[in-house]
XYZ file of C-alpha atoms in Angstrom:
509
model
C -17.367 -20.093 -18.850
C -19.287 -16.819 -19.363
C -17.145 -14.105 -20.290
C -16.581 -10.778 -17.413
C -16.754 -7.374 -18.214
C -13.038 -6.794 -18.780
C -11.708 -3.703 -16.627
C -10.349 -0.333 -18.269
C -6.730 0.185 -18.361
C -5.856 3.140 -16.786
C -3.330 5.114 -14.956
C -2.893 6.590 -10.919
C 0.118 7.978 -11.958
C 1.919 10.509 -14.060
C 4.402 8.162 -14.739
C 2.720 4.808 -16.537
C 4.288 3.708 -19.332
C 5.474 0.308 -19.747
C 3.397 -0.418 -16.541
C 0.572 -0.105 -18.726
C 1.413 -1.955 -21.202
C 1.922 -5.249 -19.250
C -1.747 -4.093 -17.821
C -3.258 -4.293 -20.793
C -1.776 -8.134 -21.327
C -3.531 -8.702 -18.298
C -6.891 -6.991 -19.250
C -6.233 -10.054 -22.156
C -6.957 -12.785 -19.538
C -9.940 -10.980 -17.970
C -13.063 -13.235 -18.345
C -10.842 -16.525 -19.070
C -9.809 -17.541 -15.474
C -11.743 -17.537 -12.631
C -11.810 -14.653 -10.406
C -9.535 -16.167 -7.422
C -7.076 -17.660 -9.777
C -6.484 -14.243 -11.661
C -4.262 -12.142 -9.896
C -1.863 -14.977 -8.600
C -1.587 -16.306 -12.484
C -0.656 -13.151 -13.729
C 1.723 -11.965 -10.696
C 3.912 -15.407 -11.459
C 4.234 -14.527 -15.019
C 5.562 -11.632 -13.936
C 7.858 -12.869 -11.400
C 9.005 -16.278 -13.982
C 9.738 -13.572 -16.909
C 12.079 -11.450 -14.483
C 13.709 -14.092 -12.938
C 14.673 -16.013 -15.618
C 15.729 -12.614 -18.061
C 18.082 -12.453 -14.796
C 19.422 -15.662 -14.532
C 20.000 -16.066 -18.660
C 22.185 -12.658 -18.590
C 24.058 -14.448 -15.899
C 24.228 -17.722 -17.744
C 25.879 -15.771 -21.196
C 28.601 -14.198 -19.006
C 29.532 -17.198 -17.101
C 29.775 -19.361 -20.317
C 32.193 -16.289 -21.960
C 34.020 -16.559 -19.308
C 34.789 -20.407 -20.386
C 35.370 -21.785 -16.422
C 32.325 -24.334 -16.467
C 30.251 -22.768 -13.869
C 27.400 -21.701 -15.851
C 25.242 -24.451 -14.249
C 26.589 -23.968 -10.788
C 23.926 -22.986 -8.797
C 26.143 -21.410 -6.145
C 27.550 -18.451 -8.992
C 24.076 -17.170 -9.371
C 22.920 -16.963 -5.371
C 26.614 -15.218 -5.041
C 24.808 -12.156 -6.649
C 21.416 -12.813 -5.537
C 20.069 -14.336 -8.909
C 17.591 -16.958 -9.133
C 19.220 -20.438 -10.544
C 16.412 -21.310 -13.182
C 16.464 -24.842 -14.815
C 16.451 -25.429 -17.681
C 12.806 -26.645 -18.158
C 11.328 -23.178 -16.834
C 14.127 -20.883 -18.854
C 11.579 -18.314 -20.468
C 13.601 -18.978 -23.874
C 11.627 -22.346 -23.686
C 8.637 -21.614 -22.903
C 8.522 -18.769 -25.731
C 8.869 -21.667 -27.820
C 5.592 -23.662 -26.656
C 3.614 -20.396 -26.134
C 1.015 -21.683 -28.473
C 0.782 -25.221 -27.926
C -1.473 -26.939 -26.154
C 1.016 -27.827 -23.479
C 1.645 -24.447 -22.603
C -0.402 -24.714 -19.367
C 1.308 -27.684 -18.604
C 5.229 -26.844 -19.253
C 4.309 -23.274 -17.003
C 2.953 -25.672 -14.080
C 6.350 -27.467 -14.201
C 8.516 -24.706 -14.891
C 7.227 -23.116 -11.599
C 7.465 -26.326 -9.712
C 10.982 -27.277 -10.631
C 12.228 -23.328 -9.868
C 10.553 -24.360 -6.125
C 12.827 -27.316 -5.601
C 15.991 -25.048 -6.810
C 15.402 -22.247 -4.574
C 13.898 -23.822 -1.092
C 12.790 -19.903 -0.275
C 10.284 -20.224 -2.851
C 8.577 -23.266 -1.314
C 5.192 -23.636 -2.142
C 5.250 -19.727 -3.177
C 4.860 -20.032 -6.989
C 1.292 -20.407 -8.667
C 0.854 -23.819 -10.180
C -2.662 -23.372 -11.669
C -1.397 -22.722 -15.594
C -2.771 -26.017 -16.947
C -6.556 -25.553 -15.686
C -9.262 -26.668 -18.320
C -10.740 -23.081 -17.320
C -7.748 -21.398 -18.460
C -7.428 -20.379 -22.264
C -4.599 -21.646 -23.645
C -5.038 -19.487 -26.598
C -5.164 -16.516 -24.427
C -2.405 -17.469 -22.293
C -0.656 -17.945 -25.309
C -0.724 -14.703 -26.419
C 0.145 -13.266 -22.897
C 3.450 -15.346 -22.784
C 3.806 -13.386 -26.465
C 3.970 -10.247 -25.000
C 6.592 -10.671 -21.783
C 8.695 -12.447 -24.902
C 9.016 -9.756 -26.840
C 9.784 -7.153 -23.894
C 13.734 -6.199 -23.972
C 14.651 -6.689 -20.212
C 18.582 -7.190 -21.322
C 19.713 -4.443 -18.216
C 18.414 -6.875 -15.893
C 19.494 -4.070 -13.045
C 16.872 -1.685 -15.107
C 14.624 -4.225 -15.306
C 14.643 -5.232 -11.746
C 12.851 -1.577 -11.186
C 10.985 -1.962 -14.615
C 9.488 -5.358 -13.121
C 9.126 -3.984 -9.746
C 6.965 -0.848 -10.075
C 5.285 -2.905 -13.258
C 4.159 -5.435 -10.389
C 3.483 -2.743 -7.730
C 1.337 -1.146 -10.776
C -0.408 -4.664 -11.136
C -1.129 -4.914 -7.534
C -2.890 -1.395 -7.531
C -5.101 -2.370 -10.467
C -6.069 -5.574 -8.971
C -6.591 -4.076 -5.297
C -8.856 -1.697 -6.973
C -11.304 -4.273 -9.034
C -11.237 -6.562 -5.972
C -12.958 -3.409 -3.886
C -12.709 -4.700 0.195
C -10.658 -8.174 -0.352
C -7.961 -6.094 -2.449
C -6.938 -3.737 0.212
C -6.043 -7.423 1.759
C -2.590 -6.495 0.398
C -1.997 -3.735 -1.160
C -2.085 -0.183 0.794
C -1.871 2.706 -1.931
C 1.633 4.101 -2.682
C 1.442 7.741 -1.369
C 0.413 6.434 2.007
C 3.358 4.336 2.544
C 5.765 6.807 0.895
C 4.182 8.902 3.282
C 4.834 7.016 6.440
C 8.486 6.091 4.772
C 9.179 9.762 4.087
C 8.571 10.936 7.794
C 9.681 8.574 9.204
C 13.161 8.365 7.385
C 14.424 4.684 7.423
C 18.241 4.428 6.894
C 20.703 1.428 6.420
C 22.043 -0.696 8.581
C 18.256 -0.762 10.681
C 15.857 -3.365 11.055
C 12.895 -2.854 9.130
C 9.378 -4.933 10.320
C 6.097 -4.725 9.396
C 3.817 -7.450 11.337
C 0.639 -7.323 8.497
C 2.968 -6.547 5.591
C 0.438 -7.818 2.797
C 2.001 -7.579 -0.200
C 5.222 -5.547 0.960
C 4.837 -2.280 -0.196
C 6.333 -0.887 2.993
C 9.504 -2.511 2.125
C 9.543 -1.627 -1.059
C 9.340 1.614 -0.487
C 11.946 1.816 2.468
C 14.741 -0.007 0.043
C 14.055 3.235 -2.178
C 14.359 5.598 -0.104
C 17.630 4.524 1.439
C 18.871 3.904 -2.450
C 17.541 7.692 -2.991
C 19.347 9.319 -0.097
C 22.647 7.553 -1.100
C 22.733 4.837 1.012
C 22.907 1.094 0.336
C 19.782 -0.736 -0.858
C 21.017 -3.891 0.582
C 22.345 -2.978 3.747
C 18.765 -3.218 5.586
C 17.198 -5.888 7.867
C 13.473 -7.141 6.415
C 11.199 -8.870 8.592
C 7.899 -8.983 8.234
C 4.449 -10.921 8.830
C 1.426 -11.857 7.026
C -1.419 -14.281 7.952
C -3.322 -14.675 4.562
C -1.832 -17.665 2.404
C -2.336 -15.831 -0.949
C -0.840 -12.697 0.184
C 2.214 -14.190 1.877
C 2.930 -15.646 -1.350
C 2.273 -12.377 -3.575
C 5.226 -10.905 -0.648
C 8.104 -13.332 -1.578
C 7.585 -12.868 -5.171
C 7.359 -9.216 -4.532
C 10.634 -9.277 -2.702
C 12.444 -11.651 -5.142
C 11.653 -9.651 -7.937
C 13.169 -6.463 -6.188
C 16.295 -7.833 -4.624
C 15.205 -7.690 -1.287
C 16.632 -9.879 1.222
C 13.403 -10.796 3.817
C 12.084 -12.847 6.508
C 8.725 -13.094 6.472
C 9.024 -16.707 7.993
C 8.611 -20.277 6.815
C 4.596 -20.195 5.927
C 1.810 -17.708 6.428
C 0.981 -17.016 10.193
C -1.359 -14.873 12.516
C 0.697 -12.181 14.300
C -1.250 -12.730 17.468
C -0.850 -16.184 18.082
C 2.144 -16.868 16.149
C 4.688 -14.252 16.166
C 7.306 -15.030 14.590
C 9.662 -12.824 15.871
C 8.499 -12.806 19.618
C 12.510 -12.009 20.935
C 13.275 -9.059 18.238
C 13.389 -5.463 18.573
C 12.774 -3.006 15.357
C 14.650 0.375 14.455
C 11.423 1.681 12.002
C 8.131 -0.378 12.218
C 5.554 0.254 9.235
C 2.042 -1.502 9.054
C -1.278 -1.006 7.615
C -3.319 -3.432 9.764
C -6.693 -4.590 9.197
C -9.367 -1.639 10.627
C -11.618 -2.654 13.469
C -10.984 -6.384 13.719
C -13.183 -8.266 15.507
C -12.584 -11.245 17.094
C -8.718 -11.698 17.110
C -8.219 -14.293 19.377
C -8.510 -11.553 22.745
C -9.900 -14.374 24.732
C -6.785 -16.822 24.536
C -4.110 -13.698 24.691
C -5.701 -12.422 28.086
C -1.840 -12.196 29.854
C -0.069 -11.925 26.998
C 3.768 -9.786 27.560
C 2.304 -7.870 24.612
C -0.130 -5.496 26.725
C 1.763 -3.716 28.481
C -0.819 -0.636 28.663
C -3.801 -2.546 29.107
C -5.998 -5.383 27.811
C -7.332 -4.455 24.226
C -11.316 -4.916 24.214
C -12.068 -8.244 22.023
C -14.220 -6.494 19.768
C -11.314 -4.457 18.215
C -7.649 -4.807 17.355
C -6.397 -1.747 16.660
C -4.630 -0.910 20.109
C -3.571 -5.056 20.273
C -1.844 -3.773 17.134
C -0.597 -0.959 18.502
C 1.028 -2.922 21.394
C 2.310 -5.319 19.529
C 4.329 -2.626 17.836
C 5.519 -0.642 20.792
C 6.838 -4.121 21.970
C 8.604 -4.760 18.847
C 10.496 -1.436 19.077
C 14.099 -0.882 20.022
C 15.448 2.100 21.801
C 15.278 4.991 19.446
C 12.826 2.930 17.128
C 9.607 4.707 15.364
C 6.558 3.608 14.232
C 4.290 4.768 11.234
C 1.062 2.863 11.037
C -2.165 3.903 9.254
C -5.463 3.211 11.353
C -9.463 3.672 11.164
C -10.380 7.910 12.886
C -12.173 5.901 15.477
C -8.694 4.859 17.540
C -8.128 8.485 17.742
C -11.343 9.252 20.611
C -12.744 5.567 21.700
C -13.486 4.897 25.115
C -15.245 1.442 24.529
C -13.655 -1.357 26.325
C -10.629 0.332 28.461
C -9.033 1.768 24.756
C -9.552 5.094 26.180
C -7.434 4.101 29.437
C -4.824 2.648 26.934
C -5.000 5.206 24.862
C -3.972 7.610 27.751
C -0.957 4.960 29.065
C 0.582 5.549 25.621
C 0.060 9.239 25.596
C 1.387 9.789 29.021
C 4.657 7.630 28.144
C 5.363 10.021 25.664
C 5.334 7.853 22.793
C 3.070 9.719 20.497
C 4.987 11.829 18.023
C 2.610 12.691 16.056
C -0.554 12.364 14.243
C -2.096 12.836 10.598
C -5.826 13.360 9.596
C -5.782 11.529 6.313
C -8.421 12.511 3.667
C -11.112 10.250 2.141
C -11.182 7.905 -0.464
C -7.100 7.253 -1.003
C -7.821 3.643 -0.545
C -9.392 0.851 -2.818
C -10.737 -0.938 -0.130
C -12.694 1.718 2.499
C -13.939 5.079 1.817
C -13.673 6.129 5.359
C -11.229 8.706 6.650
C -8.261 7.015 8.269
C -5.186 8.671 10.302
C -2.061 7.723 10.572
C 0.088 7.030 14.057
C 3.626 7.912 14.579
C 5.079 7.117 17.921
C 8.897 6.998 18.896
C 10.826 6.270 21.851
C 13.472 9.354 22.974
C 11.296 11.613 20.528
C 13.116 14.746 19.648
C 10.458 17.061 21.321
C 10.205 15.364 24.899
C 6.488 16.001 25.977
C 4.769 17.611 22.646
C 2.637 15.897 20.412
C 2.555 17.515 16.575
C -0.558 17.513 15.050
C -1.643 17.404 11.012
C -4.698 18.120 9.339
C -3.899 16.477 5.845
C -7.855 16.468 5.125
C -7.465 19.363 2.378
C -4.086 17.883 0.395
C -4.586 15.349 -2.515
C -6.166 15.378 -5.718
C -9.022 12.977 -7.271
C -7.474 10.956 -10.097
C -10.621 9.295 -10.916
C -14.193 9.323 -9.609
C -13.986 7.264 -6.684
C -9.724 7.730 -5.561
C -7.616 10.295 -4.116
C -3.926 10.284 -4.727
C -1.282 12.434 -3.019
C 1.444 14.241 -5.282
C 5.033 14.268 -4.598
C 4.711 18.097 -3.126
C 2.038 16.917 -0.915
C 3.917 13.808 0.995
C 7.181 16.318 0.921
C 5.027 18.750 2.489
C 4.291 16.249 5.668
C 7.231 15.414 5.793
C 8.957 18.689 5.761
C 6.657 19.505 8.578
C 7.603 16.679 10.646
C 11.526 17.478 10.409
C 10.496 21.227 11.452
C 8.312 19.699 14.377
C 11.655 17.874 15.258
C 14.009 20.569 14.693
C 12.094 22.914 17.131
C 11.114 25.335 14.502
C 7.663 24.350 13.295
C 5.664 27.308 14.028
C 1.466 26.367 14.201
C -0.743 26.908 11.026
C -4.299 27.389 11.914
C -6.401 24.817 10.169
C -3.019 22.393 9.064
C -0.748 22.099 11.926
C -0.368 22.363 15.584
C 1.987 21.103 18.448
C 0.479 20.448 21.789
C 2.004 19.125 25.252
C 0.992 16.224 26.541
C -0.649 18.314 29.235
C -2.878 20.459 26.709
C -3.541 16.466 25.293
C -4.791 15.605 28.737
C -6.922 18.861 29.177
C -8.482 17.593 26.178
C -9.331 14.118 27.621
C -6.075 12.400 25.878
C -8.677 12.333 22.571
C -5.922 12.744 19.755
C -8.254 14.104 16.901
C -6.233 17.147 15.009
C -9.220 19.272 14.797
C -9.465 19.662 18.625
C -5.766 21.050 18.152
C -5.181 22.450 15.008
C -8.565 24.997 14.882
C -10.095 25.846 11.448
C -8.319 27.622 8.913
C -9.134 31.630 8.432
C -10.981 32.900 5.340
C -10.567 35.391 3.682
C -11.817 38.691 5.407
C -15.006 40.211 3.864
C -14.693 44.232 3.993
C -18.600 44.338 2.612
C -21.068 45.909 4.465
C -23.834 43.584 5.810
C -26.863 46.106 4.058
C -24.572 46.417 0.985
C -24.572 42.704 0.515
C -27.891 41.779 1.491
C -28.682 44.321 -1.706
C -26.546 43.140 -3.936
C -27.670 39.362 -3.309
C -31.312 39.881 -3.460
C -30.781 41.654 -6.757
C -29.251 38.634 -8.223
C -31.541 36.307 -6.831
C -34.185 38.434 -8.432
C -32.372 38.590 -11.952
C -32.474 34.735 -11.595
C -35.744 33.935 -10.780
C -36.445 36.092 -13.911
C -34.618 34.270 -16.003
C -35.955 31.309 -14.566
C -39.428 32.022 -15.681
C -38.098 32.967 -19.032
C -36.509 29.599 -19.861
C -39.791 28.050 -18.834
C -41.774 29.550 -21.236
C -39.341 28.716 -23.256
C -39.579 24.861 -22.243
C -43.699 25.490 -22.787
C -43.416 26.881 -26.364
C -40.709 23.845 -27.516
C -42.971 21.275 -26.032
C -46.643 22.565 -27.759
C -44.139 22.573 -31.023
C -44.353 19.057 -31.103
C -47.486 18.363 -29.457
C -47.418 18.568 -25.740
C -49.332 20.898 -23.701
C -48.299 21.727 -20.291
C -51.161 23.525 -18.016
């Protein structure tokens, strides 16, 4: 097998440190497995390592303790650990690392942790022993997880979390289109999670959760706001195979307690949790899809605002949401600027249903280029039953915020997302006051004036510059004079040019 350009190592965050490191193992493998097969090999390292550094902590106490129950499967799933047999123990595979069985005992090691832990069914990658993978290489990649100190498994449980949310970024970004499959960049969902405040004791959903990053993120910020990481209700869809699977291990690596169903299935036609209602809704669904199924769904419950044109999901998504919510329930979901003014195929009638329920709360012009997949602008949707501000819509032109953190990607710092979401709790409050060019609160009557097209520009204006106390003449003067100083120069560096080039032989007429 010819060998790939590897990818750089390199960082989106402030913060990479040990994430890095396990990136750079990875960058080891680059070029010796095929393309398909590389993120789902690496991602169940990942996931074997943690579980089993978890499960062997466990195991030492249990046999202190001197009451026979270290190999009682029942005293691990007690405290939400992983039983891990014996065969797939990461103190035994260290030992074969570099053999040529290694392939081999992996394969098994993942197969037997499937028949101890039914919720892992067919999740775990079984592709180790492959004649295209280098054992050598893999080898030297079970090295470096063995020689990581994970001992505070409750450290490590974030260490091996944001270390696989990390991985996940990298590999959404060299996969271009496919990887924004599952993964939606960090600041947008801690954007969506910080306005939109999730607390315990709620029912979280997210019906194209990809790789679970909304869920992630929701568990923090409960744990961050002193409330109890494990008092929260998961659900969640996702129809890709792959990316289903990539979700349980994420899950199971953080401690997170989710039903994302039996097997991979399409929202539309399959959802899995037709009869429930949701407190706080998150999804990034796929932009513009085409040809979901519109044809089969034509009297579905779902659409209760209108038929969604069969050309494009995105307000079949959006119904599907507002379905899904209980009383009091909110939903943050990112979507393509197009949603925000389309009148093709009855969306604009829908569109206006929604608006005149009074379930948008608000909306956010995103800015380009924050996501590995698309460079097109996208906005994101909040809507809420019993909003706080009955009637009024706020509106948020985040076009300006962000930074570039490489040539191609936009990331949003911490003061940026607090900055949304500060302005949402003001909105709420009743004390926002408008900020021309940034924010703006309309009614839904000023909404309708403007043909229920939600764009923030049409409400929000353009922001003032600074006021220029020069006289027109003055300035007109004072240009010209410069422009004159620099066509001057201009000639001078060309003779300049001339003289250099007859120096070593060229003419120029």
């Amino acid at each position: 097998m010819a060998k790939s350009k590897s990818p750089k190592s390199k960082s989106n965050t402030a913060t990479i440190g040990f994430e890095q490191q396990i990136w750079d193992a990875a960058c080891e493998l680059w070029g010796h497995i095929p393309a398909a097969d590389y993120r789902k090999i690496f991602t169940g390292l990942i996931f074997l390592k943690y579980i089993s550094t978890a499960f062997e902590k466990k195991y030492a106490e249990l046999v202190a303790e001197g009451d026979g129950f270290e190999d009682d499967p029942d005293a691990y799933e007690a405290e939400n650990i992983f039983f891990v047999p014996p065969e797939a123990r990461w103190s035994q595979i260290a030992k074969s690392a570099h053999t040529p069985e290694i392939g081999t005992i992996l394969d098994k090691a993942m197969a037997s942790i499937e028949t101890d832990n039914k919720s892992l069914k067919g999740v775990l990658p079984k592709n180790y022993a492959s004649p295209e993978l280098d054992k050598r290489v893999l080898g030297n990649v079970v090295d470096v997880f063995t020689n990581m100190d994970m001992s505070d498994t409750e450290a490590s449980k974030d260490l091996l979390g944001r270390t696989y949310e990390y991985c996940i970024a990298q590999f959404a970004s060299y996969e271009g289109v496919k990887g924004g499959e599952f993964y939606t960049p960090a600041s947008v969902v801690k954007t969506i999670v910080s306005i939109l405040k999730p607390t315990e004791g709620k029912r979280v959903y997210d019906p194209c959760c990809g790789s679970g990053g909304m869920f992630v993120q929701s568990v923090k910020f409960i744990q961050e706001h002193a409330g109890n990481r494990s008092n929260i209700s998961v659900f969640g869809q996702e129809a890709n195979a792959d990316t289903w699977k990539m979700a349980k291990m994420n899950m199971a690596i953080r401690g997170i307690d989710a039903n994302f169903g039996e097997h991979h299935e399409d929202t539309f036609f399959h959802d899995l949790h037709a009869t429930q209602k949701f407190d706080f809704i998150m999804a990034n669904p796929p932009f513009n899809l085409s040809n979901w199924g519109q044809d089969k769904l034509q009297n579905d419950p779902r659409w209760t605002y209108g038929l969604p044109p069969a050309g494009n999901a995105n307000y079949a998504w959006i119904q599907h949401m507002i379905y899904h919510l209980a009383p009091g329930g909110k939903i943050g979901l990112v979507l393509a600027n197009g949603a925000l003014s389309t009148q093709t195929g009855g969306e604009g009638e829908i569109r206006k249903k929604i608006i005149e329920a009074d379930l948008v709360e608000g909306i956010v012009a995103m800015p380009t280029q924050l996501f590995y997949s698309v460079t097109i602008p996208v906005t994101l949707w909040f809507i809420s039953r019993d909003k706080k501000q009955p009637g009024k819509t706020l509106f948020i032109d985040a076009r300006n915020l962000g930074h570039m953190v490489d040539r191609k990607h936009r990331d949003f710092s911490e003061e940026d997302i607090a900055k949304l979401a500060d302005t949402f709790t003001s909105f709420q409050n009743g004390t926002l006051e408008d900020v021309k060019g940034f924010c703006a609160v309309a009614t839904t009557k000023q909404v309708a004036e403007q043909d229920y097209i939600l764009t923030p520009g049409r409400y929000v204006g353009i922001e003032e510059g600074p006021v220029d106390d020069e006289p027109f003449d003055d300035k007109m003067k004072r240009l010209t004079t410069e422009l004159s100083g620099m066509f001057a120069k201009s000639h001078e560096l060309e003779e300049e040019i001339k003289k250099n080039l007859e120096g070593i032989g060229w003419k120029i007429n």
